[in-house]
């Protein structure tokens, strides 16, 4: 572990632990995992079913399709995980949750221990959500087949903000969603590609003018594509 970085620990409760680290093993995030900037503790919910691994879920009361993960399974798993850690944020990933944004990601990065519960099938018993005062979060207004991919998305965007993961904090300052703005367009060589030229100003070497141009573009793009953000 690098001396300047704190260790960020994540516990994942899932029926599919083999899905992890999956994409989190690659790029900057994968490198940070190898460097122990963050760590992953996988908890297989099937290990906590009281009548064998096949009894993790059951039919919903009141009828309807699908199977619901039982309260006792999640409760048993959470009791074990929380025994070892004092402070944590417990998050249940669900399309019914509050939508995550970059501000929320920045808050989560400040926590030392995250517990992410990934649902599957038609959901989990409501009572365990209430009993453990879980924070319900969604990654967007669309339905995934389970919370695992949502958890990976959340983690990826948190981990890149951990100190020592992205090379320069300057990179983070200019990126999309800082100040509720989308990022300006970027270009690299060649300066003329299929007759499309890089905006002259970017070749000028005038840093002040470039900065002004980028700000202007950020405003234009945000107003056009994300009027909801622009209003803020
Ligand atoms: N599980 C299924 N869909 C989801 C979503 N959109 N966000 C978070 N968790 C989910």
PDB file of C-alpha atoms and ligand atoms in Angstrom:
ATOM      1  CA  UNK A   1       0.000   0.000   0.000  1.00  0.00           C
ATOM      2  CA  UNK A   2       1.237   3.492  -0.844  1.00  0.00           C
ATOM      3  CA  UNK A   3       1.873   5.484   2.327  1.00  0.00           C
ATOM      4  CA  UNK A   4      -0.061   8.527   1.038  1.00  0.00           C
ATOM      5  CA  UNK A   5      -3.223   6.589   0.280  1.00  0.00           C
ATOM      6  CA  UNK A   6      -5.844   5.246   2.642  1.00  0.00           C
ATOM      7  CA  UNK A   7      -7.237   1.774   2.248  1.00  0.00           C
ATOM      8  CA  UNK A   8     -10.797   1.605   0.965  1.00  0.00           C
ATOM      9  CA  UNK A   9     -12.649  -1.598   1.683  1.00  0.00           C
ATOM     10  CA  UNK A  10     -15.713  -2.960  -0.051  1.00  0.00           C
ATOM     11  CA  UNK A  11     -17.930  -5.883   0.961  1.00  0.00           C
ATOM     12  CA  UNK A  12     -20.247  -7.302  -1.661  1.00  0.00           C
ATOM     13  CA  UNK A  13     -23.219  -9.492  -0.834  1.00  0.00           C
ATOM     14  CA  UNK A  14     -24.298 -11.357  -3.943  1.00  0.00           C
ATOM     15  CA  UNK A  15     -25.638 -14.630  -5.319  1.00  0.00           C
ATOM     16  CA  UNK A  16     -22.966 -14.421  -8.031  1.00  0.00           C
ATOM     17  CA  UNK A  17     -19.573 -13.755  -6.390  1.00  0.00           C
ATOM     18  CA  UNK A  18     -17.826 -15.186  -9.469  1.00  0.00           C
ATOM     19  CA  UNK A  19     -18.852 -12.041 -11.380  1.00  0.00           C
ATOM     20  CA  UNK A  20     -16.269 -10.064  -9.342  1.00  0.00           C
ATOM     21  CA  UNK A  21     -13.827  -8.401  -9.700  1.00  0.00           C
ATOM     22  CA  UNK A  22     -14.684  -8.877 -13.401  1.00  0.00           C
ATOM     23  CA  UNK A  23     -14.175  -5.511 -15.128  1.00  0.00           C
ATOM     24  CA  UNK A  24     -12.759  -4.063 -11.899  1.00  0.00           C
ATOM     25  CA  UNK A  25      -9.618  -6.112 -12.543  1.00  0.00           C
ATOM     26  CA  UNK A  26      -8.614  -3.891 -15.459  1.00  0.00           C
ATOM     27  CA  UNK A  27      -7.188  -0.463 -16.171  1.00  0.00           C
ATOM     28  CA  UNK A  28      -6.583   2.037 -13.354  1.00  0.00           C
ATOM     29  CA  UNK A  29      -9.075   0.351 -11.039  1.00  0.00           C
ATOM     30  CA  UNK A  30      -7.509  -3.092 -11.468  1.00  0.00           C
ATOM     31  CA  UNK A  31      -4.054  -1.618 -10.857  1.00  0.00           C
ATOM     32  CA  UNK A  32      -5.347   0.015  -7.665  1.00  0.00           C
ATOM     33  CA  UNK A  33      -6.736  -3.352  -6.541  1.00  0.00           C
ATOM     34  CA  UNK A  34      -3.328  -4.982  -7.053  1.00  0.00           C
ATOM     35  CA  UNK A  35      -1.699  -2.097  -5.172  1.00  0.00           C
ATOM     36  CA  UNK A  36      -4.169  -2.644  -2.317  1.00  0.00           C
ATOM     37  CA  UNK A  37      -5.503   0.913  -2.512  1.00  0.00           C
ATOM     38  CA  UNK A  38      -8.882  -0.800  -2.267  1.00  0.00           C
ATOM     39  CA  UNK A  39      -9.963  -4.336  -1.393  1.00  0.00           C
ATOM     40  CA  UNK A  40     -12.895  -6.572  -2.106  1.00  0.00           C
ATOM     41  CA  UNK A  41     -14.556  -9.002   0.307  1.00  0.00           C
ATOM     42  CA  UNK A  42     -17.048 -11.221  -1.505  1.00  0.00           C
ATOM     43  CA  UNK A  43     -19.910 -12.723   0.445  1.00  0.00           C
ATOM     44  CA  UNK A  44     -21.930 -15.476  -1.207  1.00  0.00           C
ATOM     45  CA  UNK A  45     -25.528 -15.158  -0.010  1.00  0.00           C
ATOM     46  CA  UNK A  46     -26.092 -18.864  -0.640  1.00  0.00           C
ATOM     47  CA  UNK A  47     -23.775 -19.631   2.278  1.00  0.00           C
ATOM     48  CA  UNK A  48     -26.308 -18.008   4.598  1.00  0.00           C
ATOM     49  CA  UNK A  49     -29.461 -19.844   3.566  1.00  0.00           C
ATOM     50  CA  UNK A  50     -30.723 -21.753   6.599  1.00  0.00           C
ATOM     51  CA  UNK A  51     -32.043 -24.779   4.719  1.00  0.00           C
ATOM     52  CA  UNK A  52     -29.279 -25.186   2.158  1.00  0.00           C
ATOM     53  CA  UNK A  53     -28.173 -23.082  -0.823  1.00  0.00           C
ATOM     54  CA  UNK A  54     -31.404 -23.716  -2.733  1.00  0.00           C
ATOM     55  CA  UNK A  55     -33.466 -21.952  -0.079  1.00  0.00           C
ATOM     56  CA  UNK A  56     -32.186 -18.401  -0.598  1.00  0.00           C
ATOM     57  CA  UNK A  57     -35.464 -17.262  -2.098  1.00  0.00           C
ATOM     58  CA  UNK A  58     -39.170 -18.031  -2.199  1.00  0.00           C
ATOM     59  CA  UNK A  59     -42.403 -17.023  -3.928  1.00  0.00           C
ATOM     60  CA  UNK A  60     -43.791 -13.556  -3.170  1.00  0.00           C
ATOM     61  CA  UNK A  61     -46.713 -13.281  -0.738  1.00  0.00           C
ATOM     62  CA  UNK A  62     -49.737 -12.090  -2.661  1.00  0.00           C
ATOM     63  CA  UNK A  63     -48.623 -13.881  -5.809  1.00  0.00           C
ATOM     64  CA  UNK A  64     -46.806 -12.612  -8.882  1.00  0.00           C
ATOM     65  CA  UNK A  65     -43.803 -13.672 -10.924  1.00  0.00           C
ATOM     66  CA  UNK A  66     -40.288 -14.402  -9.724  1.00  0.00           C
ATOM     67  CA  UNK A  67     -38.698 -15.198  -6.431  1.00  0.00           C
ATOM     68  CA  UNK A  68     -37.841 -12.936  -3.505  1.00  0.00           C
ATOM     69  CA  UNK A  69     -34.594 -13.265  -1.525  1.00  0.00           C
ATOM     70  CA  UNK A  70     -35.441 -14.095   2.078  1.00  0.00           C
ATOM     71  CA  UNK A  71     -34.825 -11.648   4.928  1.00  0.00           C
ATOM     72  CA  UNK A  72     -33.034 -14.251   7.050  1.00  0.00           C
ATOM     73  CA  UNK A  73     -30.425 -14.936   4.344  1.00  0.00           C
ATOM     74  CA  UNK A  74     -29.442 -11.284   4.033  1.00  0.00           C
ATOM     75  CA  UNK A  75     -29.675 -10.736   7.785  1.00  0.00           C
ATOM     76  CA  UNK A  76     -27.320 -13.651   8.497  1.00  0.00           C
ATOM     77  CA  UNK A  77     -24.814 -12.416   5.921  1.00  0.00           C
ATOM     78  CA  UNK A  78     -24.925  -8.840   7.239  1.00  0.00           C
ATOM     79  CA  UNK A  79     -24.454  -9.964  10.837  1.00  0.00           C
ATOM     80  CA  UNK A  80     -21.268 -11.762   9.849  1.00  0.00           C
ATOM     81  CA  UNK A  81     -19.884  -8.914   7.741  1.00  0.00           C
ATOM     82  CA  UNK A  82     -20.634  -6.165  10.257  1.00  0.00           C
ATOM     83  CA  UNK A  83     -19.090  -8.101  13.140  1.00  0.00           C
ATOM     84  CA  UNK A  84     -15.653  -7.233  11.752  1.00  0.00           C
ATOM     85  CA  UNK A  85     -16.201  -3.555  10.947  1.00  0.00           C
ATOM     86  CA  UNK A  86     -17.241  -0.669  13.183  1.00  0.00           C
ATOM     87  CA  UNK A  87     -18.350   1.961  10.681  1.00  0.00           C
ATOM     88  CA  UNK A  88     -19.885   1.295   7.313  1.00  0.00           C
ATOM     89  CA  UNK A  89     -22.364   2.478   4.709  1.00  0.00           C
ATOM     90  CA  UNK A  90     -24.874  -0.148   3.742  1.00  0.00           C
ATOM     91  CA  UNK A  91     -26.264   0.219   0.246  1.00  0.00           C
ATOM     92  CA  UNK A  92     -28.851  -1.873  -1.550  1.00  0.00           C
ATOM     93  CA  UNK A  93     -28.626  -1.525  -5.331  1.00  0.00           C
ATOM     94  CA  UNK A  94     -32.085  -1.411  -6.833  1.00  0.00           C
ATOM     95  CA  UNK A  95     -33.865   0.407  -9.662  1.00  0.00           C
ATOM     96  CA  UNK A  96     -36.278   1.602  -6.954  1.00  0.00           C
ATOM     97  CA  UNK A  97     -33.484   3.549  -5.235  1.00  0.00           C
ATOM     98  CA  UNK A  98     -32.427   7.181  -5.388  1.00  0.00           C
ATOM     99  CA  UNK A  99     -30.461   7.918  -8.542  1.00  0.00           C
ATOM    100  CA  UNK A 100     -26.689   8.164  -8.035  1.00  0.00           C
ATOM    101  CA  UNK A 101     -24.767  11.160  -9.360  1.00  0.00           C
ATOM    102  CA  UNK A 102     -21.148  12.320  -9.183  1.00  0.00           C
ATOM    103  CA  UNK A 103     -21.841  14.217  -5.934  1.00  0.00           C
ATOM    104  CA  UNK A 104     -23.027  10.977  -4.324  1.00  0.00           C
ATOM    105  CA  UNK A 105     -19.961   9.144  -5.619  1.00  0.00           C
ATOM    106  CA  UNK A 106     -17.720  11.736  -3.938  1.00  0.00           C
ATOM    107  CA  UNK A 107     -19.553  11.202  -0.643  1.00  0.00           C
ATOM    108  CA  UNK A 108     -19.159   7.420  -0.872  1.00  0.00           C
ATOM    109  CA  UNK A 109     -15.423   7.695  -1.496  1.00  0.00           C
ATOM    110  CA  UNK A 110     -15.072   9.354   1.926  1.00  0.00           C
ATOM    111  CA  UNK A 111     -16.492   6.276   3.733  1.00  0.00           C
ATOM    112  CA  UNK A 112     -14.007   3.692   4.949  1.00  0.00           C
ATOM    113  CA  UNK A 113     -16.174   0.610   4.492  1.00  0.00           C
ATOM    114  CA  UNK A 114     -18.907   0.040   1.976  1.00  0.00           C
ATOM    115  CA  UNK A 115     -21.312  -2.848   2.075  1.00  0.00           C
ATOM    116  CA  UNK A 116     -23.091  -3.322  -1.231  1.00  0.00           C
ATOM    117  CA  UNK A 117     -26.062  -5.653  -1.424  1.00  0.00           C
ATOM    118  CA  UNK A 118     -26.849  -6.900  -4.913  1.00  0.00           C
ATOM    119  CA  UNK A 119     -30.410  -8.042  -5.433  1.00  0.00           C
ATOM    120  CA  UNK A 120     -31.499 -10.613  -7.970  1.00  0.00           C
ATOM    121  CA  UNK A 121     -34.747 -12.007  -9.263  1.00  0.00           C
ATOM    122  CA  UNK A 122     -37.771  -9.879  -8.407  1.00  0.00           C
ATOM    123  CA  UNK A 123     -36.235  -8.336  -5.331  1.00  0.00           C
ATOM    124  CA  UNK A 124     -35.625  -8.874  -1.635  1.00  0.00           C
ATOM    125  CA  UNK A 125     -37.977  -8.968   1.330  1.00  0.00           C
ATOM    126  CA  UNK A 126     -38.890  -5.380   2.288  1.00  0.00           C
ATOM    127  CA  UNK A 127     -38.475  -6.054   6.008  1.00  0.00           C
ATOM    128  CA  UNK A 128     -34.717  -6.610   5.861  1.00  0.00           C
ATOM    129  CA  UNK A 129     -34.308  -3.314   3.984  1.00  0.00           C
ATOM    130  CA  UNK A 130     -36.108  -1.520   6.812  1.00  0.00           C
ATOM    131  CA  UNK A 131     -34.530  -3.490   9.634  1.00  0.00           C
ATOM    132  CA  UNK A 132     -31.017  -2.600   8.540  1.00  0.00           C
ATOM    133  CA  UNK A 133     -31.934   0.968   7.435  1.00  0.00           C
ATOM    134  CA  UNK A 134     -30.396   0.336   4.042  1.00  0.00           C
ATOM    135  CA  UNK A 135     -29.751   3.175   1.658  1.00  0.00           C
ATOM    136  CA  UNK A 136     -31.389   2.240  -1.653  1.00  0.00           C
ATOM    137  CA  UNK A 137     -29.499   3.489  -4.711  1.00  0.00           C
ATOM    138  CA  UNK A 138     -30.048   3.153  -8.452  1.00  0.00           C
ATOM    139  CA  UNK A 139     -27.612   3.775 -11.293  1.00  0.00           C
ATOM    140  CA  UNK A 140     -30.348   4.965 -13.660  1.00  0.00           C
ATOM    141  CA  UNK A 141     -33.913   4.666 -14.835  1.00  0.00           C
ATOM    142  CA  UNK A 142     -33.537   1.239 -16.417  1.00  0.00           C
ATOM    143  CA  UNK A 143     -33.747  -2.275 -15.039  1.00  0.00           C
ATOM    144  CA  UNK A 144     -30.764  -4.624 -14.891  1.00  0.00           C
ATOM    145  CA  UNK A 145     -31.126  -8.332 -14.200  1.00  0.00           C
ATOM    146  CA  UNK A 146     -29.372  -7.832 -10.866  1.00  0.00           C
ATOM    147  CA  UNK A 147     -27.427  -5.366  -8.776  1.00  0.00           C
ATOM    148  CA  UNK A 148     -23.957  -6.713  -9.635  1.00  0.00           C
ATOM    149  CA  UNK A 149     -23.341  -4.584 -12.718  1.00  0.00           C
ATOM    150  CA  UNK A 150     -24.760  -1.573 -10.878  1.00  0.00           C
ATOM    151  CA  UNK A 151     -22.334  -2.251  -7.986  1.00  0.00           C
ATOM    152  CA  UNK A 152     -19.430  -2.469 -10.434  1.00  0.00           C
ATOM    153  CA  UNK A 153     -20.386   0.849 -12.026  1.00  0.00           C
ATOM    154  CA  UNK A 154     -20.631   2.535  -8.645  1.00  0.00           C
ATOM    155  CA  UNK A 155     -17.291   1.072  -7.543  1.00  0.00           C
ATOM    156  CA  UNK A 156     -15.482   1.980 -10.741  1.00  0.00           C
ATOM    157  CA  UNK A 157     -16.467   5.605 -10.415  1.00  0.00           C
ATOM    158  CA  UNK A 158     -15.571   5.717  -6.700  1.00  0.00           C
ATOM    159  CA  UNK A 159     -12.208   4.008  -7.053  1.00  0.00           C
ATOM    160  CA  UNK A 160     -10.901   6.336  -9.749  1.00  0.00           C
ATOM    161  CA  UNK A 161     -11.375   9.168  -7.226  1.00  0.00           C
ATOM    162  CA  UNK A 162      -9.267   7.514  -4.507  1.00  0.00           C
ATOM    163  CA  UNK A 163      -5.951   9.301  -3.959  1.00  0.00           C
ATOM    164  CA  UNK A 164      -3.217   7.759  -6.087  1.00  0.00           C
ATOM    165  CA  UNK A 165      -5.505   6.129  -8.676  1.00  0.00           C
ATOM    166  CA  UNK A 166      -5.863   8.791 -11.391  1.00  0.00           C
ATOM    167  CA  UNK A 167      -2.392  10.270 -12.047  1.00  0.00           C
ATOM    168  CA  UNK A 168      -3.188  13.952 -11.644  1.00  0.00           C
ATOM    169  CA  UNK A 169      -5.904  15.691  -9.660  1.00  0.00           C
ATOM    170  CA  UNK A 170      -5.942  18.228 -12.549  1.00  0.00           C
ATOM    171  CA  UNK A 171      -7.491  15.515 -14.735  1.00  0.00           C
ATOM    172  CA  UNK A 172     -10.372  15.189 -12.274  1.00  0.00           C
ATOM    173  CA  UNK A 173     -10.921  18.952 -12.009  1.00  0.00           C
ATOM    174  CA  UNK A 174     -11.844  19.361 -15.663  1.00  0.00           C
ATOM    175  CA  UNK A 175     -13.977  16.306 -16.177  1.00  0.00           C
ATOM    176  CA  UNK A 176     -17.658  16.016 -16.913  1.00  0.00           C
ATOM    177  CA  UNK A 177     -20.076  16.872 -14.042  1.00  0.00           C
ATOM    178  CA  UNK A 178     -17.601  19.141 -12.278  1.00  0.00           C
ATOM    179  CA  UNK A 179     -19.626  22.315 -11.608  1.00  0.00           C
ATOM    180  CA  UNK A 180     -22.637  20.622 -13.221  1.00  0.00           C
ATOM    181  CA  UNK A 181     -21.044  20.949 -16.660  1.00  0.00           C
ATOM    182  CA  UNK A 182     -20.300  18.372 -19.334  1.00  0.00           C
ATOM    183  CA  UNK A 183     -16.710  18.332 -20.514  1.00  0.00           C
ATOM    184  CA  UNK A 184     -15.585  20.314 -23.590  1.00  0.00           C
ATOM    185  CA  UNK A 185     -14.639  18.375 -26.773  1.00  0.00           C
ATOM    186  CA  UNK A 186     -11.139  16.927 -26.984  1.00  0.00           C
ATOM    187  CA  UNK A 187      -8.905  16.342 -30.021  1.00  0.00           C
ATOM    188  CA  UNK A 188      -5.566  14.704 -30.796  1.00  0.00           C
ATOM    189  CA  UNK A 189      -3.371  14.184 -33.885  1.00  0.00           C
ATOM    190  CA  UNK A 190      -3.803  14.527 -36.828  1.00  0.00           C
ATOM    191  CA  UNK A 191      -4.934  18.148 -36.896  1.00  0.00           C
ATOM    192  CA  UNK A 192      -6.840  17.445 -40.105  1.00  0.00           C
ATOM    193  CA  UNK A 193      -8.773  14.178 -40.230  1.00  0.00           C
ATOM    194  CA  UNK A 194     -10.934  13.494 -43.292  1.00  0.00           C
ATOM    195  CA  UNK A 195     -11.153  17.246 -43.841  1.00  0.00           C
ATOM    196  CA  UNK A 196     -12.314  17.872 -40.276  1.00  0.00           C
ATOM    197  CA  UNK A 197      -9.937  20.351 -38.683  1.00  0.00           C
ATOM    198  CA  UNK A 198      -9.148  20.753 -35.005  1.00  0.00           C
ATOM    199  CA  UNK A 199     -10.453  24.162 -33.818  1.00  0.00           C
ATOM    200  CA  UNK A 200      -7.704  26.709 -34.592  1.00  0.00           C
ATOM    201  CA  UNK A 201      -7.645  28.080 -31.037  1.00  0.00           C
ATOM    202  CA  UNK A 202      -6.374  24.742 -29.662  1.00  0.00           C
ATOM    203  CA  UNK A 203      -3.272  25.001 -31.881  1.00  0.00           C
ATOM    204  CA  UNK A 204      -2.561  28.604 -30.852  1.00  0.00           C
ATOM    205  CA  UNK A 205      -0.643  27.907 -27.645  1.00  0.00           C
ATOM    206  CA  UNK A 206      -2.593  30.727 -25.950  1.00  0.00           C
ATOM    207  CA  UNK A 207      -3.622  29.026 -22.731  1.00  0.00           C
ATOM    208  CA  UNK A 208      -5.951  31.737 -21.538  1.00  0.00           C
ATOM    209  CA  UNK A 209      -7.853  31.776 -24.836  1.00  0.00           C
ATOM    210  CA  UNK A 210      -7.986  27.957 -24.833  1.00  0.00           C
ATOM    211  CA  UNK A 211      -9.390  27.963 -21.327  1.00  0.00           C
ATOM    212  CA  UNK A 212     -12.077  30.480 -22.352  1.00  0.00           C
ATOM    213  CA  UNK A 213     -12.975  28.461 -25.462  1.00  0.00           C
ATOM    214  CA  UNK A 214     -13.299  25.271 -23.418  1.00  0.00           C
ATOM    215  CA  UNK A 215     -15.534  26.942 -20.852  1.00  0.00           C
ATOM    216  CA  UNK A 216     -17.748  28.322 -23.623  1.00  0.00           C
ATOM    217  CA  UNK A 217     -18.001  24.868 -25.237  1.00  0.00           C
ATOM    218  CA  UNK A 218     -18.836  23.243 -21.889  1.00  0.00           C
ATOM    219  CA  UNK A 219     -21.701  25.693 -21.424  1.00  0.00           C
ATOM    220  CA  UNK A 220     -22.994  25.195 -24.983  1.00  0.00           C
ATOM    221  CA  UNK A 221     -22.872  21.399 -24.811  1.00  0.00           C
ATOM    222  CA  UNK A 222     -24.472  21.229 -21.380  1.00  0.00           C
ATOM    223  CA  UNK A 223     -27.288  23.589 -22.397  1.00  0.00           C
ATOM    224  CA  UNK A 224     -27.969  21.523 -25.499  1.00  0.00           C
ATOM    225  CA  UNK A 225     -27.649  17.976 -24.166  1.00  0.00           C
ATOM    226  CA  UNK A 226     -28.489  18.322 -20.484  1.00  0.00           C
ATOM    227  CA  UNK A 227     -30.774  21.306 -19.858  1.00  0.00           C
ATOM    228  CA  UNK A 228     -31.563  19.775 -16.433  1.00  0.00           C
ATOM    229  CA  UNK A 229     -27.892  20.098 -15.386  1.00  0.00           C
ATOM    230  CA  UNK A 230     -27.529  23.519 -16.977  1.00  0.00           C
ATOM    231  CA  UNK A 231     -30.320  24.936 -14.809  1.00  0.00           C
ATOM    232  CA  UNK A 232     -28.331  24.068 -11.690  1.00  0.00           C
TER     233      UNK A 232
HETATM  234  N1  LIG B   1     -30.648  -3.532 -10.092  1.00  0.00           N
HETATM  235  C1  LIG B   1     -31.391  -3.673 -11.191  1.00  0.00           C
HETATM  236  N2  LIG B   1     -31.466  -2.532 -11.875  1.00  0.00           N
HETATM  237  C2  LIG B   1     -30.735  -1.618 -11.188  1.00  0.00           C
HETATM  238  C3  LIG B   1     -30.438  -0.253 -11.374  1.00  0.00           C
HETATM  239  N3  LIG B   1     -30.910   0.446 -12.402  1.00  0.00           N
HETATM  240  N4  LIG B   1     -29.662   0.354 -10.463  1.00  0.00           N
HETATM  241  C4  LIG B   1     -29.214  -0.327  -9.393  1.00  0.00           C
HETATM  242  N5  LIG B   1     -29.457  -1.614  -9.167  1.00  0.00           N
HETATM  243  C5  LIG B   1     -30.211  -2.264 -10.055  1.00  0.00           C
END
